[in-house]
Amino acid sequence: MKFTHPFTLLCFIGLFLLGTSCENETVTNTTGEPNTNITPDTQEVAEYAMVIHGGAGTLRRADMTAEKDSMYRSALDSALTIGEQVLQSGGSAADAVEQTINYLENVPLFNAGKGAVFTAAGQHELDASFMDGATLNAGAVGGVTNVKHPITAARAVMENSEHVFLSGPGAEEFALEQGLETVPNSYFFTQHRYDALQEAQSAEAEAESERTSMLSPPFPDHKFGTVGCVALDKEGNIVAGTSTGGMTNKKYGRIGDSPIIGAGTYANNATCGVSCTGHGEFFIRYAVAYDVHAHMAYGKKTLANATEAVVMEKLVDAGGSGGLIALDKYGNIAMTYNTEGMYRGYVKPGERVVGIYKDE
Amino acid sequence: MKFTHPFTLLCFIGLFLLGTSCENETVTNTTGEPNTNITPDTQEVAEYAMVIHGGAGTLRRADMTAEKDSMYRSALDSALTIGEQVLQSGGSAADAVEQTINYLENVPLFNAGKGAVFTAAGQHELDASFMDGATLNAGAVGGVTNVKHPITAARAVMENSEHVFLSGPGAEEFALEQGLETVPNSYFFTQHRYDALQEAQSAEAEAESERTSMLSPPFPDHKFGTVGCVALDKEGNIVAGTSTGGMTNKKYGRIGDSPIIGAGTYANNATCGVSCTGHGEFFIRYAVAYDVHAHMAYGKKTLANATEAVVMEKLVDAGGSGGLIALDKYGNIAMTYNTEGMYRGYVKPGERVVGIYKDE
């Protein structure tokens, strides 16, 4: 755009005022309550910052035992410590994201790596994606069954292949050639995910007799549980990653948003990094991760207003449940979700927050 | 955004003037020549419109025989006739797109359906996606080997499943349940694609001895040849679809942009419909199809300026070869590519254009 037009100055004034007006909007969720999970945006640059999620869904305080609550908080806290150690010592955002997600992939509580949900065929198929905001390079794997750390495979696709997205046995062949750790599919087994499959399949059998259409999924909540991480390092680089076991009782080789750059994951040093979790079909149709960037890049929204517009307005209007974590180049943090809760946390120098429910 | 702010009127004036200023920009390609393939945008609504592509790449007049040139033009013209008949008689954009792409899938000249390229393993794996701009519903299939019309399978995923993206044998199982026509994988064989595989593999073997890195693909042009269609019907609905045989000598279960909503295909009645073709990895990383929409929705660009910004600026800067077709809600057409040529055409009431090279 060349600013040689005589009206340009007036345009600039108009845009500046509109921008100011946007930034002054109160950030509220759909129930009208202020969304306390969005830090007011500033332009002071944090030395480093990192934000994580462990899935969004129907997470109510009343449904949670004290023990389970504490296990989740402790895991989120440990994940933040791992990433912060990398960033504090001047390590790269890429290393922080990979190591943090590697840890979350090892924790059986989350639907990623060990603890991944079961497909309809009683298997585990894992997806992950990784994006570097400095180069806009990206990598992803879909439907891998024997790669211990899908996020590491996604990073290897980015760094050591000419491709962005590898799937199935081909992705596994690539991981093997890269010398990545492989495990038998049974490694991913956990009793609680097995029970969830049995439940989903019995309820599905009941529902099948009542409906002919597949348009209404009987268990929207069985889509949740993905993990993700976005980091800003001391060099100002933003990296985002997402890893998931997909959807309980998954059929037909369904691919969700997690391995899709622009849907589940996006990073761009000029604006923000984003990792999503939720009802993946909506996140693909609405290109959610890229949309946060686009609102900032073209709509001149702040991070808080961009994530709000996408998650609390666009997705809510469409009926798409879920949430996302994001940070911008200043280290402002957003943890925005339209569900009852989201396992989440962030860390900056001298600041650390871990949360699960909406009312905290 | 609530317009209760006292500066709102001024903002509107500023934005309106900026919008006007943008529309007056001259559309030029990177060499500074006017891009003759972009119709000047108007706000007169066409009764209907449709635009197609059959792939972008190193298409030079000097390299083409008169016979081959005429075969391609005739196929593109027939495709436009099929779609126009649907739209003229009041049919839906969805039917126009599906039937037009079904025809292109049957023509062995194009890398979609019959005529699809070979994978490294000597097989054919086909991808397609379909999006409805009225509902923002979408469907896609990846890596199917026995579905005669992948675009029809993509539409079936959209209309008859709760999912957006199905892959591999699961997607084939779904297509079979939907009663779609299946064929043996050998149906997709054509001699010229087989020869292309042999060439690619010999050259790869030579190159292998010279390089250790996989970062520079030896045959960028072997990624091209996808088909796509975007239609605007008399009801004002926009639908977009893309179908491809992927990349010659494809390995590792590589997934390109064609089955990815937001990368290879996007449609939104509020702005535009888009179908892409080119070096898919770049189209995923830059969320190309969605980016055209975002430039229009948030950046208030016209269709011509939006496609120009994405294909001729962003992709050129990144080194991403390819192109796209798009139309907006007024029926303005864009056929924008940064390669030597693109098989392309569009039709509106009383207007029909078919082209291959840059200089026409």
mmCIF file of C-alpha atoms in Angstrom, chain B residues 11-214:
data_model
loop_
_atom_site.group_PDB
_atom_site.id
_atom_site.type_symbol
_atom_site.label_atom_id
_atom_site.label_comp_id
_atom_site.label_asym_id
_atom_site.label_seq_id
_atom_site.Cartn_x
_atom_site.Cartn_y
_atom_site.Cartn_z
ATOM 1 C CA CYS B 11 -12.967 6.220 12.214
ATOM 2 C CA PHE B 12 -15.570 5.260 9.664
ATOM 3 C CA ILE B 13 -14.637 8.158 7.426
ATOM 4 C CA GLY B 14 -10.972 7.228 7.727
ATOM 5 C CA LEU B 15 -11.617 3.590 6.958
ATOM 6 C CA PHE B 16 -13.894 4.421 4.048
ATOM 7 C CA LEU B 17 -11.286 6.682 2.526
ATOM 8 C CA LEU B 18 -8.532 4.130 3.123
ATOM 9 C CA GLY B 19 -10.746 1.497 1.492
ATOM 10 C CA THR B 20 -11.224 3.775 -1.505
ATOM 11 C CA SER B 21 -7.516 4.404 -1.628
ATOM 12 C CA CYS B 22 -6.779 0.652 -1.584
ATOM 13 C CA GLU B 23 -9.221 -0.034 -4.409
ATOM 14 C CA ASN B 24 -7.460 2.508 -6.557
ATOM 15 C CA GLU B 25 -4.082 0.830 -6.240
ATOM 16 C CA THR B 26 -2.719 -0.451 -9.513
ATOM 17 C CA VAL B 27 -2.453 -4.223 -9.536
ATOM 18 C CA THR B 28 1.032 -5.151 -10.695
ATOM 19 C CA ASN B 29 3.091 -8.285 -10.440
ATOM 20 C CA THR B 30 6.616 -8.428 -9.106
ATOM 21 C CA THR B 31 8.143 -7.567 -12.454
ATOM 22 C CA GLY B 32 6.159 -4.345 -12.459
ATOM 23 C CA GLU B 33 3.902 -5.403 -15.358
ATOM 24 C CA PRO B 34 0.165 -5.063 -14.895
ATOM 25 C CA ASN B 35 -1.356 -8.455 -14.120
ATOM 26 C CA THR B 36 -3.827 -8.924 -16.919
ATOM 27 C CA ASN B 37 -5.397 -11.926 -15.269
ATOM 28 C CA ILE B 38 -7.093 -9.863 -12.597
ATOM 29 C CA THR B 39 -10.403 -8.331 -13.612
ATOM 30 C CA PRO B 40 -10.752 -4.816 -12.198
ATOM 31 C CA ASP B 41 -13.011 -5.203 -9.162
ATOM 32 C CA THR B 42 -16.512 -3.801 -9.319
ATOM 33 C CA GLN B 43 -19.459 -3.925 -6.972
ATOM 34 C CA GLU B 44 -21.979 -4.791 -9.662
ATOM 35 C CA VAL B 45 -23.192 -8.239 -8.753
ATOM 36 C CA ALA B 46 -22.837 -10.823 -11.520
ATOM 37 C CA GLU B 47 -25.848 -13.146 -11.833
ATOM 38 C CA TYR B 48 -23.415 -16.045 -11.494
ATOM 39 C CA ALA B 49 -19.698 -16.646 -11.981
ATOM 40 C CA MET B 50 -17.268 -19.532 -11.983
ATOM 41 C CA VAL B 51 -13.495 -19.791 -12.159
ATOM 42 C CA ILE B 52 -11.294 -22.884 -12.596
ATOM 43 C CA HIS B 53 -7.657 -23.896 -12.637
ATOM 44 C CA GLY B 54 -5.803 -26.991 -13.815
ATOM 45 C CA GLY B 55 -2.494 -26.315 -12.098
ATOM 46 C CA ALA B 56 0.278 -23.713 -12.257
ATOM 47 C CA GLY B 57 3.930 -24.249 -13.206
ATOM 48 C CA THR B 58 6.576 -23.785 -15.860
ATOM 49 C CA LEU B 59 4.123 -23.457 -18.718
ATOM 50 C CA ARG B 60 5.841 -21.711 -21.608
ATOM 51 C CA ARG B 61 4.327 -21.238 -25.027
ATOM 52 C CA ALA B 62 7.621 -22.378 -26.598
ATOM 53 C CA ASP B 63 7.525 -25.724 -24.777
ATOM 54 C CA MET B 64 3.982 -26.594 -25.857
ATOM 55 C CA THR B 65 2.894 -28.273 -29.104
ATOM 56 C CA ALA B 66 -0.127 -26.805 -30.876
ATOM 57 C CA GLU B 67 -1.966 -30.074 -30.298
ATOM 58 C CA LYS B 68 -1.313 -30.115 -26.534
ATOM 59 C CA ASP B 69 -2.197 -26.429 -26.244
ATOM 60 C CA SER B 70 -5.484 -27.068 -27.972
ATOM 61 C CA MET B 71 -6.292 -30.169 -25.867
ATOM 62 C CA TYR B 72 -5.852 -28.196 -22.647
ATOM 63 C CA ARG B 73 -7.915 -25.244 -23.906
ATOM 64 C CA SER B 74 -10.669 -27.525 -25.050
ATOM 65 C CA ALA B 75 -10.772 -29.333 -21.692
ATOM 66 C CA LEU B 76 -10.878 -26.055 -19.750
ATOM 67 C CA ASP B 77 -13.632 -24.779 -22.035
ATOM 68 C CA SER B 78 -15.701 -27.944 -21.576
ATOM 69 C CA ALA B 79 -15.283 -27.674 -17.811
ATOM 70 C CA LEU B 80 -16.613 -24.099 -17.901
ATOM 71 C CA THR B 81 -19.589 -25.225 -19.973
ATOM 72 C CA ILE B 82 -20.481 -27.932 -17.457
ATOM 73 C CA GLY B 83 -20.397 -25.510 -14.526
ATOM 74 C CA GLU B 84 -22.156 -22.716 -16.399
ATOM 75 C CA GLN B 85 -25.057 -24.989 -17.345
ATOM 76 C CA VAL B 86 -25.623 -25.742 -13.642
ATOM 77 C CA LEU B 87 -25.425 -22.084 -12.601
ATOM 78 C CA GLN B 88 -27.450 -20.720 -15.531
ATOM 79 C CA SER B 89 -30.349 -23.038 -14.770
ATOM 80 C CA GLY B 90 -30.384 -21.902 -11.119
ATOM 81 C CA GLY B 91 -28.399 -24.844 -9.751
ATOM 82 C CA SER B 92 -26.250 -24.530 -6.646
ATOM 83 C CA ALA B 93 -22.618 -23.457 -6.540
ATOM 84 C CA ALA B 94 -21.937 -26.779 -4.767
ATOM 85 C CA ASP B 95 -23.284 -28.760 -7.743
ATOM 86 C CA ALA B 96 -21.404 -26.560 -10.215
ATOM 87 C CA VAL B 97 -18.107 -27.065 -8.373
ATOM 88 C CA GLU B 98 -18.563 -30.800 -7.897
ATOM 89 C CA GLN B 99 -19.615 -31.490 -11.500
ATOM 90 C CA THR B 100 -16.909 -29.282 -12.978
ATOM 91 C CA ILE B 101 -14.200 -30.953 -10.891
ATOM 92 C CA ASN B 102 -15.649 -34.408 -11.626
ATOM 93 C CA TYR B 103 -15.079 -33.622 -15.312
ATOM 94 C CA LEU B 104 -11.512 -32.408 -14.702
ATOM 95 C CA GLU B 105 -10.882 -35.560 -12.610
ATOM 96 C CA ASN B 106 -11.876 -37.612 -15.655
ATOM 97 C CA VAL B 107 -9.497 -35.795 -18.024
ATOM 98 C CA PRO B 108 -6.081 -37.522 -17.957
ATOM 99 C CA LEU B 109 -4.314 -34.228 -18.732
ATOM 100 C CA PHE B 110 -4.678 -32.997 -15.169
ATOM 101 C CA ASN B 111 -3.108 -34.269 -11.960
ATOM 102 C CA ALA B 112 -6.415 -35.208 -10.320
ATOM 103 C CA GLY B 113 -8.468 -38.398 -10.583
ATOM 104 C CA LYS B 114 -7.483 -40.205 -13.829
ATOM 105 C CA GLY B 115 -4.047 -38.800 -14.633
ATOM 106 C CA ALA B 116 -2.931 -38.407 -11.020
ATOM 107 C CA VAL B 117 0.832 -38.571 -10.489
ATOM 108 C CA PHE B 118 2.653 -41.545 -8.961
ATOM 109 C CA THR B 119 3.999 -41.751 -5.406
ATOM 110 C CA ALA B 120 7.533 -43.030 -4.784
ATOM 111 C CA ALA B 121 5.986 -46.447 -4.198
ATOM 112 C CA GLY B 122 4.404 -46.400 -7.668
ATOM 113 C CA GLN B 123 0.881 -45.861 -6.358
ATOM 114 C CA HIS B 124 -1.675 -43.072 -6.639
ATOM 115 C CA GLU B 125 -2.856 -41.252 -3.508
ATOM 116 C CA LEU B 126 -5.469 -38.569 -4.040
ATOM 117 C CA ASP B 127 -6.536 -35.582 -1.939
ATOM 118 C CA ALA B 128 -9.499 -33.205 -2.212
ATOM 119 C CA SER B 129 -11.374 -30.582 -0.229
ATOM 120 C CA PHE B 130 -14.699 -28.770 -0.514
ATOM 121 C CA MET B 131 -16.078 -25.753 1.360
ATOM 122 C CA ASP B 132 -19.483 -24.090 1.446
ATOM 123 C CA GLY B 133 -19.305 -20.317 1.971
ATOM 124 C CA ALA B 134 -22.899 -20.076 3.230
ATOM 125 C CA THR B 135 -22.498 -22.386 6.233
ATOM 126 C CA LEU B 136 -18.680 -22.487 6.486
ATOM 127 C CA ASN B 137 -19.051 -26.254 6.483
ATOM 128 C CA ALA B 138 -16.225 -28.155 4.871
ATOM 129 C CA GLY B 139 -15.035 -31.648 4.011
ATOM 130 C CA ALA B 140 -11.791 -33.186 2.832
ATOM 131 C CA VAL B 141 -10.155 -36.524 2.081
ATOM 132 C CA GLY B 142 -6.428 -37.264 2.088
ATOM 133 C CA GLY B 143 -4.494 -40.187 0.647
ATOM 134 C CA VAL B 144 -7.376 -42.121 -0.905
ATOM 135 C CA THR B 145 -6.357 -44.772 -3.428
ATOM 136 C CA ASN B 146 -9.603 -46.202 -4.823
ATOM 137 C CA VAL B 147 -12.178 -43.394 -4.857
ATOM 138 C CA LYS B 148 -12.891 -42.407 -8.459
ATOM 139 C CA HIS B 149 -13.948 -38.858 -7.604
ATOM 140 C CA PRO B 150 -12.156 -37.517 -4.527
ATOM 141 C CA ILE B 151 -14.048 -34.180 -4.731
ATOM 142 C CA THR B 152 -17.337 -36.074 -4.360
ATOM 143 C CA ALA B 153 -15.914 -37.841 -1.312
ATOM 144 C CA ALA B 154 -14.874 -34.471 0.145
ATOM 145 C CA ARG B 155 -18.402 -33.142 -0.350
ATOM 146 C CA ALA B 156 -19.830 -36.291 1.282
ATOM 147 C CA VAL B 157 -17.549 -35.779 4.311
ATOM 148 C CA MET B 158 -18.942 -32.246 4.591
ATOM 149 C CA GLU B 159 -22.581 -33.225 4.176
ATOM 150 C CA ASN B 160 -22.805 -36.660 5.783
ATOM 151 C CA SER B 161 -20.244 -36.836 8.567
ATOM 152 C CA GLU B 162 -19.476 -34.946 11.741
ATOM 153 C CA HIS B 163 -15.892 -34.541 10.546
ATOM 154 C CA VAL B 164 -13.980 -32.237 8.237
ATOM 155 C CA PHE B 165 -10.907 -34.264 7.275
ATOM 156 C CA LEU B 166 -10.749 -38.055 6.792
ATOM 157 C CA SER B 167 -7.603 -39.820 5.619
ATOM 158 C CA GLY B 168 -6.271 -43.076 4.208
ATOM 159 C CA PRO B 169 -8.129 -46.383 4.484
ATOM 160 C CA GLY B 170 -10.596 -44.760 6.931
ATOM 161 C CA ALA B 171 -11.599 -42.202 4.321
ATOM 162 C CA GLU B 172 -12.038 -45.014 1.787
ATOM 163 C CA GLU B 173 -14.225 -46.955 4.223
ATOM 164 C CA PHE B 174 -16.370 -43.836 4.623
ATOM 165 C CA ALA B 175 -16.610 -43.362 0.835
ATOM 166 C CA LEU B 176 -17.665 -46.989 0.443
ATOM 167 C CA GLU B 177 -20.365 -46.618 3.114
ATOM 168 C CA GLN B 178 -21.585 -43.541 1.224
ATOM 169 C CA GLY B 179 -21.972 -45.636 -1.914
ATOM 170 C CA LEU B 180 -19.401 -43.637 -3.893
ATOM 171 C CA GLU B 181 -17.837 -45.121 -7.005
ATOM 172 C CA THR B 182 -14.592 -46.986 -6.345
ATOM 173 C CA VAL B 183 -11.964 -48.110 -8.849
ATOM 174 C CA PRO B 184 -8.783 -50.175 -8.649
ATOM 175 C CA ASN B 185 -5.703 -48.007 -8.085
ATOM 176 C CA SER B 186 -4.531 -48.898 -11.624
ATOM 177 C CA TYR B 187 -7.505 -46.903 -13.026
ATOM 178 C CA PHE B 188 -5.492 -43.734 -12.321
ATOM 179 C CA PHE B 189 -2.556 -44.887 -14.492
ATOM 180 C CA THR B 190 -1.401 -42.759 -17.417
ATOM 181 C CA GLN B 191 1.789 -43.299 -19.366
ATOM 182 C CA HIS B 192 2.975 -39.679 -19.110
ATOM 183 C CA ARG B 193 2.709 -39.701 -15.292
ATOM 184 C CA TYR B 194 4.536 -43.031 -15.177
ATOM 185 C CA ASP B 195 7.336 -41.588 -17.311
ATOM 186 C CA ALA B 196 7.473 -38.561 -14.997
ATOM 187 C CA LEU B 197 8.023 -40.859 -12.013
ATOM 188 C CA GLN B 198 10.861 -42.688 -13.789
ATOM 189 C CA GLU B 199 12.479 -39.363 -14.643
ATOM 190 C CA ALA B 200 12.077 -38.022 -11.118
ATOM 191 C CA GLN B 201 13.539 -41.172 -9.605
ATOM 192 C CA SER B 202 16.575 -41.317 -11.908
ATOM 193 C CA ALA B 203 17.314 -37.660 -11.318
ATOM 194 C CA GLU B 204 16.816 -38.152 -7.583
ATOM 195 C CA ALA B 205 19.294 -41.025 -7.576
ATOM 196 C CA GLU B 206 21.846 -38.789 -9.297
ATOM 197 C CA ALA B 207 21.160 -35.925 -6.905
ATOM 198 C CA GLU B 208 21.360 -38.218 -3.859
ATOM 199 C CA SER B 209 25.008 -38.821 -4.535
ATOM 200 C CA GLU B 210 25.642 -35.074 -4.505
ATOM 201 C CA ARG B 211 23.672 -33.911 -1.502
ATOM 202 C CA THR B 212 22.957 -35.119 1.991
ATOM 203 C CA SER B 213 20.237 -32.646 2.875
ATOM 204 C CA MET B 214 16.603 -33.046 1.862
#
